[in-house]
Short mmCIF file of C-alpha atoms and ligand atoms in Angstrom, two decimals:
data_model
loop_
_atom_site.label_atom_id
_atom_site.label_comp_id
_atom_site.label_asym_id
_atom_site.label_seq_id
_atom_site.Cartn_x
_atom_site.Cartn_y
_atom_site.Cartn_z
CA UNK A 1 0.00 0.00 0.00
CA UNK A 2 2.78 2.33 0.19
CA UNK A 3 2.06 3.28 -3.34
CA UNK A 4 -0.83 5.53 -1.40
CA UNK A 5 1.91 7.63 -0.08
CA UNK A 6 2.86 9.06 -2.84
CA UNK A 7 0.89 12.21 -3.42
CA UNK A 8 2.07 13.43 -0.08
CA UNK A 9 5.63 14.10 -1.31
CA UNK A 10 4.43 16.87 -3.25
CA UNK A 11 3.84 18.77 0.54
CA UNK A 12 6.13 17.03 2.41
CA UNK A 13 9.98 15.11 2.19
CA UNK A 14 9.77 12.95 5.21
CA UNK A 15 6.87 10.94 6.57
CA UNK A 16 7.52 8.87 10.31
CA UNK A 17 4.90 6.40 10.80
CA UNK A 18 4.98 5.17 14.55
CA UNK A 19 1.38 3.68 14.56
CA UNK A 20 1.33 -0.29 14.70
CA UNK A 21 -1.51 -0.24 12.04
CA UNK A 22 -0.06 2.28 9.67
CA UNK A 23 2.97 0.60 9.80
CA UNK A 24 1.63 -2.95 9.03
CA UNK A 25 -0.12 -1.12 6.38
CA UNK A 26 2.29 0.61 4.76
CA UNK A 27 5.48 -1.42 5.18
CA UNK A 28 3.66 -4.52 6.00
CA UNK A 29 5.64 -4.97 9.13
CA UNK A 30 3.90 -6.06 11.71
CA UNK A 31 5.66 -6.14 15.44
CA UNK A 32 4.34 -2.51 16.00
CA UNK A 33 7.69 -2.34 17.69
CA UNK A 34 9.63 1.21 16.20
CA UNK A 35 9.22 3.74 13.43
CA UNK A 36 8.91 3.54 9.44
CA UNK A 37 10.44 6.79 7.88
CA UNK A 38 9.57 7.43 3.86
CA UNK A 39 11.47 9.69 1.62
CA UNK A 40 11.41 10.18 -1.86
CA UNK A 41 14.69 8.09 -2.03
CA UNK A 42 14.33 6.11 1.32
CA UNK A 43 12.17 3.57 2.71
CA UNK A 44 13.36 2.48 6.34
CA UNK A 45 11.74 0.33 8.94
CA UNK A 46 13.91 0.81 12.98
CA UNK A 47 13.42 -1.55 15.22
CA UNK A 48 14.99 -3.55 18.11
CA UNK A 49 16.56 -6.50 17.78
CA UNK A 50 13.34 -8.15 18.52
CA UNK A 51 11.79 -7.75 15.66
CA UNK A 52 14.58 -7.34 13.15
CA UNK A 53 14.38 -10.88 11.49
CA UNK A 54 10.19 -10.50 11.50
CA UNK A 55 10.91 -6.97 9.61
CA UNK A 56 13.16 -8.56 7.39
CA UNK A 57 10.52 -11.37 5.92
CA UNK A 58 7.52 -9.14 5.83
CA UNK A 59 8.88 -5.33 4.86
CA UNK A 60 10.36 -6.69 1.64
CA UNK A 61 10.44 -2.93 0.07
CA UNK A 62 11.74 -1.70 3.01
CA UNK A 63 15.51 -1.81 4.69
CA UNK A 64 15.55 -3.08 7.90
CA UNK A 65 17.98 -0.84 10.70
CA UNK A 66 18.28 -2.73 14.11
CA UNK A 67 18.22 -0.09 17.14
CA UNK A 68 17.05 0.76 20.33
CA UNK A 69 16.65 4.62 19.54
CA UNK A 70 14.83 4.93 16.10
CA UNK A 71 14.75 9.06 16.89
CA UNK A 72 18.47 9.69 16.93
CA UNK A 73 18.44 8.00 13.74
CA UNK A 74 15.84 9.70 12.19
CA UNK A 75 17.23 12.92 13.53
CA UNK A 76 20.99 11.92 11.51
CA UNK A 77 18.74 11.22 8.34
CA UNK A 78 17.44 14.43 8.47
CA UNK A 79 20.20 16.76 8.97
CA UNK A 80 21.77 14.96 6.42
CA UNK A 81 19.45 15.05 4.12
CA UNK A 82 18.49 18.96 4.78
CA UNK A 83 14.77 17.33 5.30
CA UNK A 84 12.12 20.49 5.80
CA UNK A 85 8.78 19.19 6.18
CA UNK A 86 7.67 16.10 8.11
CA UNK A 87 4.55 14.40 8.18
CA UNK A 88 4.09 12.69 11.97
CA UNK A 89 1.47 10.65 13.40
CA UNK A 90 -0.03 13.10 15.95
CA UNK A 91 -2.29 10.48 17.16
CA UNK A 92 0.43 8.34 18.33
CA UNK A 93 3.31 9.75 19.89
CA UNK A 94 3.63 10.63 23.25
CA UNK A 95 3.73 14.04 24.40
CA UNK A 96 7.52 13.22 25.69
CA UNK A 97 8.49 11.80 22.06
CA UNK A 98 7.17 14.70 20.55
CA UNK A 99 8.94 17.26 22.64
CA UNK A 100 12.23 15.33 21.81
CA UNK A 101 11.07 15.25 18.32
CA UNK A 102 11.05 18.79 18.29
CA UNK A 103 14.37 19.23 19.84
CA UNK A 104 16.21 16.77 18.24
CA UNK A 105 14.76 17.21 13.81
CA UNK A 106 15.93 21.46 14.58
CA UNK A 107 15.13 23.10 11.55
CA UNK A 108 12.65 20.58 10.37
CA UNK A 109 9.11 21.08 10.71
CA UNK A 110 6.58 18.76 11.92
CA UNK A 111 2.93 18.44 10.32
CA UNK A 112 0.03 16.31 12.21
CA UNK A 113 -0.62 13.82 9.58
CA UNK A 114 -2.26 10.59 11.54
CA UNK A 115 -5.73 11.68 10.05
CA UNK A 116 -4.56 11.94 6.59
CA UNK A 117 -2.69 8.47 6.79
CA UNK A 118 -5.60 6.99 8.40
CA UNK A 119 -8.39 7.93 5.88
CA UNK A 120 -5.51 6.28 3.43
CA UNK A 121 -6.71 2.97 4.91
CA UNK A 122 -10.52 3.59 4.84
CA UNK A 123 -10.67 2.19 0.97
CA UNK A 124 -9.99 -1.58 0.40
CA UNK A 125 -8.33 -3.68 -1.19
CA UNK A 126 -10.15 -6.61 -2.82
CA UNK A 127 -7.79 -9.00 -0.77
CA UNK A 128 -8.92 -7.10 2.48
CA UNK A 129 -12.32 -7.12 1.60
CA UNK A 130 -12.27 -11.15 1.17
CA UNK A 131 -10.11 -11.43 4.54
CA UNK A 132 -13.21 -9.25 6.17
CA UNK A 133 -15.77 -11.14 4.90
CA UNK A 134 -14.10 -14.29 5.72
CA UNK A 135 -13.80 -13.12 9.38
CA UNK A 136 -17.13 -11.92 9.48
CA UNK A 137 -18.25 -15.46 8.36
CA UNK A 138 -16.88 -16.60 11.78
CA UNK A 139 -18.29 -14.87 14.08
CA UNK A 140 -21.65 -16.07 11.81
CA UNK A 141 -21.06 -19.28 12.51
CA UNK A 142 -20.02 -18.47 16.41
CA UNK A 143 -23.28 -17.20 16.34
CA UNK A 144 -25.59 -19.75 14.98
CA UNK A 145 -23.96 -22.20 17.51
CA UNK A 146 -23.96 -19.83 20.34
CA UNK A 147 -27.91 -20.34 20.42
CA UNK A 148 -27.91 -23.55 21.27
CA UNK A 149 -25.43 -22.55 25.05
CA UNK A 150 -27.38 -19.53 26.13
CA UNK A 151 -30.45 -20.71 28.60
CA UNK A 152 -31.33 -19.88 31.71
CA UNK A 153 -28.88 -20.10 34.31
CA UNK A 154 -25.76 -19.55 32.17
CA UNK A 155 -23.86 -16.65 33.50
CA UNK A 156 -22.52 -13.52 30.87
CA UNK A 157 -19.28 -14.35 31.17
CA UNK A 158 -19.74 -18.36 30.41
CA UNK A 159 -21.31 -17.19 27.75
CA UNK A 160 -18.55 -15.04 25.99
CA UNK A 161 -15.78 -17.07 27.02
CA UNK A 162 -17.77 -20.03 24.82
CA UNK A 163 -18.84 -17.32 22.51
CA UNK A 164 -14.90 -16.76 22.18
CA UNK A 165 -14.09 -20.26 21.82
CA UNK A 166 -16.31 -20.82 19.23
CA UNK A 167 -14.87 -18.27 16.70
CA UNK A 168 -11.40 -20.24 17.41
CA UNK A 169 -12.42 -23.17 16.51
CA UNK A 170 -14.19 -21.51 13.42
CA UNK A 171 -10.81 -20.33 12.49
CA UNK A 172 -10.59 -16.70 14.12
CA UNK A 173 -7.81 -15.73 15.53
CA UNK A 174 -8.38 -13.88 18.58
CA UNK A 175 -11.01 -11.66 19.85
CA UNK A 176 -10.95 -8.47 17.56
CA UNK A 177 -12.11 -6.33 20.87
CA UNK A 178 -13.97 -7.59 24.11
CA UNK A 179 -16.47 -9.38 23.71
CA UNK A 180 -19.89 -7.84 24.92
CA UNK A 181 -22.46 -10.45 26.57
CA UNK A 182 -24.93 -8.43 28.80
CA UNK A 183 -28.14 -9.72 29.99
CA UNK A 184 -31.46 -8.22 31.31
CA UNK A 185 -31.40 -4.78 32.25
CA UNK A 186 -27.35 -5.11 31.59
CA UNK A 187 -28.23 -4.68 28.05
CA UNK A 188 -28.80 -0.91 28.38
CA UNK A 189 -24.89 -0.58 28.97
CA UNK A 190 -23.52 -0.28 25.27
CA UNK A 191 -20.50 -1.61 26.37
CA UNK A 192 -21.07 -3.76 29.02
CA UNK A 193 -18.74 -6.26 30.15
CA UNK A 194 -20.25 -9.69 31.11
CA UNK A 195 -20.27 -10.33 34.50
CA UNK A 196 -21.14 -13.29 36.77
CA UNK A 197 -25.18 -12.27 36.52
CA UNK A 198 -26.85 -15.45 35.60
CA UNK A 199 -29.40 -14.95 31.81
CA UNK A 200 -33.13 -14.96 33.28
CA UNK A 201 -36.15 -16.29 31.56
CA UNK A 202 -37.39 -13.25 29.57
CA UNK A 203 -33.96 -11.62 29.58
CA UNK A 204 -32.88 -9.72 26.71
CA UNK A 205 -29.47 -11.42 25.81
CA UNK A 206 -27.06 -8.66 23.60
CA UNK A 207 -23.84 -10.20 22.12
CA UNK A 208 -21.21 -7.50 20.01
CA UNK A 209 -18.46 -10.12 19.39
CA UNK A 210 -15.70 -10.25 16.42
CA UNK A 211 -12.21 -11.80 15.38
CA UNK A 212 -8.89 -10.88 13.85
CA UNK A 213 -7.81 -12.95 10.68
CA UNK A 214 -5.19 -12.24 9.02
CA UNK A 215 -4.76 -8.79 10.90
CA UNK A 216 -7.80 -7.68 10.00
CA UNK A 217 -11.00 -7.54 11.90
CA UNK A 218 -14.79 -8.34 12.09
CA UNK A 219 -17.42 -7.17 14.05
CA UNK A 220 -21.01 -7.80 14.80
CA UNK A 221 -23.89 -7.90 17.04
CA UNK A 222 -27.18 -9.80 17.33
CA UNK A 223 -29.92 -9.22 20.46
CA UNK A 224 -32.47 -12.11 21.57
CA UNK A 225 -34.74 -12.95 24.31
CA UNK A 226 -34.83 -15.79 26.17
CA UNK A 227 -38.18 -17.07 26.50
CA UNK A 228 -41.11 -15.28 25.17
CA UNK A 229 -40.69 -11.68 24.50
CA UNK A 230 -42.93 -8.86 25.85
CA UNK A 231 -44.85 -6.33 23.83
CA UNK A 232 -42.42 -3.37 25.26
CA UNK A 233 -39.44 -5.72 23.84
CA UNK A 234 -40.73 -6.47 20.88
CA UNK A 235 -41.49 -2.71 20.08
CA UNK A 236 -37.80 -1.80 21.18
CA UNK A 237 -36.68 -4.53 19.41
CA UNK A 238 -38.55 -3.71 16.08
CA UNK A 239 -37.65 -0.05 16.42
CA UNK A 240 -33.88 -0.91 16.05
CA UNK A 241 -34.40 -3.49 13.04
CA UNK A 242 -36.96 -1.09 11.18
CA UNK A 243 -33.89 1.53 11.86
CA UNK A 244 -30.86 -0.82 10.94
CA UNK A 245 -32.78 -1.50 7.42
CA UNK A 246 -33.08 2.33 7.00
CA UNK A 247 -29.32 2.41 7.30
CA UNK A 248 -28.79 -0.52 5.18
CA UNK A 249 -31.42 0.98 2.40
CA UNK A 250 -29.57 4.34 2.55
CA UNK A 251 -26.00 3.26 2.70
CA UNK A 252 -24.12 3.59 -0.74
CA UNK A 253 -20.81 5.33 -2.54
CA UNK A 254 -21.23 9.03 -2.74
CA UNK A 255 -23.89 9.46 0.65
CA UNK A 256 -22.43 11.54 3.59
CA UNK A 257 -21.77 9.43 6.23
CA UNK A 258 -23.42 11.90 8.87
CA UNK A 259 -26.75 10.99 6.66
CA UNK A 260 -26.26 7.52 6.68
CA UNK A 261 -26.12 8.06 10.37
CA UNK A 262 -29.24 10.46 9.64
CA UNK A 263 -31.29 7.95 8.16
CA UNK A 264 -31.28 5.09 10.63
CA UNK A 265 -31.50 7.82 13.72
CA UNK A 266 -34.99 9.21 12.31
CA UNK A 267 -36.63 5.94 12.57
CA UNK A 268 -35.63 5.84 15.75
CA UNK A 269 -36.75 9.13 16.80
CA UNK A 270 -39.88 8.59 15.25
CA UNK A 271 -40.86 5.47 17.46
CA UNK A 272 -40.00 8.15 20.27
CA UNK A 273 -37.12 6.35 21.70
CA UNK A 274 -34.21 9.19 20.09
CA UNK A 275 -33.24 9.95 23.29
CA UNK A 276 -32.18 6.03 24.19
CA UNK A 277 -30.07 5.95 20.50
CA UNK A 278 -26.57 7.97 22.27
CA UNK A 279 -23.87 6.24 19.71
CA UNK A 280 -22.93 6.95 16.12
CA UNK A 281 -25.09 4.35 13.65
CA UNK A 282 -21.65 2.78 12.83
CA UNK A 283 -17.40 3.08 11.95
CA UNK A 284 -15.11 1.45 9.80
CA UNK A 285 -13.78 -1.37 10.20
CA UNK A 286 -10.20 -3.12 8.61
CA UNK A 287 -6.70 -3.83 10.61
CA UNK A 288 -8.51 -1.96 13.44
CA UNK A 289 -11.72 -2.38 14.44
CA UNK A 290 -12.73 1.45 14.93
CA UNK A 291 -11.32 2.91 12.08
CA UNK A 292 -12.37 5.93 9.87
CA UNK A 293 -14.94 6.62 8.56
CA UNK A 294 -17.08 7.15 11.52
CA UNK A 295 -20.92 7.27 10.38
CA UNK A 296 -21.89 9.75 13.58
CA UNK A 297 -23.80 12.99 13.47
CA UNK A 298 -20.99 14.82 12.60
CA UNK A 299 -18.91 13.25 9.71
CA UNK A 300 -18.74 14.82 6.77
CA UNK A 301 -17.01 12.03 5.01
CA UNK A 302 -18.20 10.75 1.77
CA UNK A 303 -18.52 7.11 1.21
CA UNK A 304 -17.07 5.36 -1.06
CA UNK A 305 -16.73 2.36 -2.86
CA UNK A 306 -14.96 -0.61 -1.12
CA UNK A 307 -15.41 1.11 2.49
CA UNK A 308 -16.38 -1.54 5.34
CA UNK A 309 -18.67 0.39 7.72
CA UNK A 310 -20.61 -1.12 10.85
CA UNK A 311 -24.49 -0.44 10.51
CA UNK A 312 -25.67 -0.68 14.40
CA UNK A 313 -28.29 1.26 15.91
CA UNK A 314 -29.10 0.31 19.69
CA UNK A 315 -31.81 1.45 22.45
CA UNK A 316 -30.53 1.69 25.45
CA UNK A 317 -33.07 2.33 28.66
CA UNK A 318 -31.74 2.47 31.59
CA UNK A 319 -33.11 -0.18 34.25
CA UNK A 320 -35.00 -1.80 31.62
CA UNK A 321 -32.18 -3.05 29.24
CA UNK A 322 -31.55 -2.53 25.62
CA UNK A 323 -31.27 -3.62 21.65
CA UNK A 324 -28.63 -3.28 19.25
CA UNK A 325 -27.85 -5.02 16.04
CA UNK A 326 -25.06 -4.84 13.86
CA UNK A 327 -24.06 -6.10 10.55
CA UNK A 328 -21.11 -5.10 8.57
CA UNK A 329 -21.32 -3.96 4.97
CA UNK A 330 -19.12 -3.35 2.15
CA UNK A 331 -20.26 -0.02 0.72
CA UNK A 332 -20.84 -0.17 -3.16
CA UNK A 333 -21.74 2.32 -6.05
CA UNK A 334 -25.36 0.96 -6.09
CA UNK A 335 -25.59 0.38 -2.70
CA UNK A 336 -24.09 -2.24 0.07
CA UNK A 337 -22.91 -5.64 0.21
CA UNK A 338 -23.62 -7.42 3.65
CA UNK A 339 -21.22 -9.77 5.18
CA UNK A 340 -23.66 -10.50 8.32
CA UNK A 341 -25.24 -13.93 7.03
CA UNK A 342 -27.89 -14.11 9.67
CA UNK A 343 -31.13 -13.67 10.51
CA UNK A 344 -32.48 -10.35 12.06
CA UNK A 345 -36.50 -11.11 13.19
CA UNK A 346 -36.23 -11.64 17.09
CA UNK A 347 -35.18 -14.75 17.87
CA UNK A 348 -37.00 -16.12 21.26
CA UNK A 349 -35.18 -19.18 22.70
MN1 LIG B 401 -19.16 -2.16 16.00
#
């Protein structure tokens, strides 16, 4: 991907990438150990001796310096190199790093840039977008078998940690985030972690679960009731599908992402539960899973082809408990492709 960089050397002759994801990205180097510097004639990857052979094998475009203090040698390149403008990762350095950065680059100046690399990442790759898919397909089939473990009497937490298990033995590799499993009026905590509280009959049972493969991640999140559902959870419940659909419908290349958000926040407003709907509709997802573009109120991103984006209104009511579901889509000129295989009317166990 570091092909994407090179527009920016028309503002800039140095970009230091100190992120773990834009350096697997960029230099496909992936012990998140260090700093990747890009010139026009230079493409470096410092690390410790850690990591040096793992560099070696993955960063094939990129040289590979072994050392404990990738600043001092950044700081050589540049005074030897009469570098001007840099392009940092603002996001990601510490406020100590930067003050030595400062000190130690002199005449050099230093430009926030960890915005601009970031959106970079927001358009894939056909390769990521099979990877995503793939690991969405997990947690799809984590799902489906899930139904069969949660009954009364299971606590939150047994029911993650299977929940977990599951998408290992699907072929995830890890947990792309914590796993939410909240039960009952738990369910009004967006991100509740599970606890030892036992699932009730007529509990509402939220799961927001996903895996890494391949570095990249998936994400998703189904509600259901255990037992029969009541007519104030089935209106909740309905409120958040009708919603999600809205978002779905609406979602395609060339929308504003603060109207996708829009779209899917009316319905709820209309059903007069706004107020209980205090998250953005959805985010990107790729090597992280909260990536740009955020779908929220306020983003005035355009969508675009071969962006992965969440879709996942919730209702959240305090004491009573809560509804979200999730899929995650694939935006598309004509609209959205959905990697969330599974079914949406409530399921009752
Ligand atoms: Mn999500």
């Amino acid at each position: 991907m570091i092909s994407k960089l090179d527009n920016l050397f028309s503002e800039y002759d140095g970009i230091l990438i100190t992120s773990p994801f834009n350096m697997q990205y960029f230099s496909k180097f992936s012990g998140g150990e260090g700093a990747v510097w890009i010139s026009k004639n230079e493409r470096i990857i410092f690390t410790d001796s850690r990591y040096t052979e793992q560099a070696e094998g993955e960063a094939l475009l990129f040289e590979v310096r072994e050392t404990n203090n990738w600043l001092d040698e950044v700081a050589l390149i540049i005074k030897e190199e009469k570098i001007k403008r840099i392009l940092f990762e603002d996001q990601s350095v510490s406020a100590s790093v930067y003050l030595k950065m400062q000190n130690r680059f002199e005449k050099a100046k230093l430009f926030a840039g960890s915005d601009k690399l970031n959106r970079l990442r927001m358009v894939k790759t056909e390769r990521e977008l099979k990877t995503i898919a793939k690991a969405e397909q997990i947690c799809c089939k984590a799902f489906s078998r899930i139904l069969d473990f949660v009954k009364p009497g299971i606590s939150e937490k047994e029911v993650a940690t299977e929940l977990e298990y599951y998408m290992k033995q699907e072929g995830g590799e890890g947990t792309a985030f914590d796993t939410v499993a909240v039960s009952g009026a738990r369910c009004s905590l967006p991100h509740g972690v599970p606890s030892d509280k036992r699932i009730e009959k007529g509990d509402f049972v939220t799961l927001d679960f996903g895996c890494m493969l391949d570095g990249y991640a998936s994400d998703m999140t189904r509600t259901i009731v255990v037992g029969k559902a009541s007519e104030e959870q089935k209106k909740i419940y309905n409120a958040v599908k009708d919603a999600q659909h809205a978002g779905l419908d609406f979602i395609q290349a060339g929308v504003l992402a603060k109207d996708a958000d829009l779209a899917a926040r009316s319905v709820i407003e209309k059903y007069g539960f706004g107020k209980y709907f205090r998250h953005s509709l959805g985010h990107g997802v790729g090597l992280l899973v909260h990536e740009l573009p955020n779908l929220s109120p306020k983003s005035e991103i355009i969508l675009e082809e071969n962006m992965v984006v969440s879709c996942e209104p919730g209702i959240y009511i305090p004491d009573f408990g809560g509804v979200r579901i999730e899929d995650l889509i694939c935006v598309k000129n004509n609209g959205n492709l959905n990697f969330t295989d599974t079914q949406k009317d409530l399921i009752e166990l």
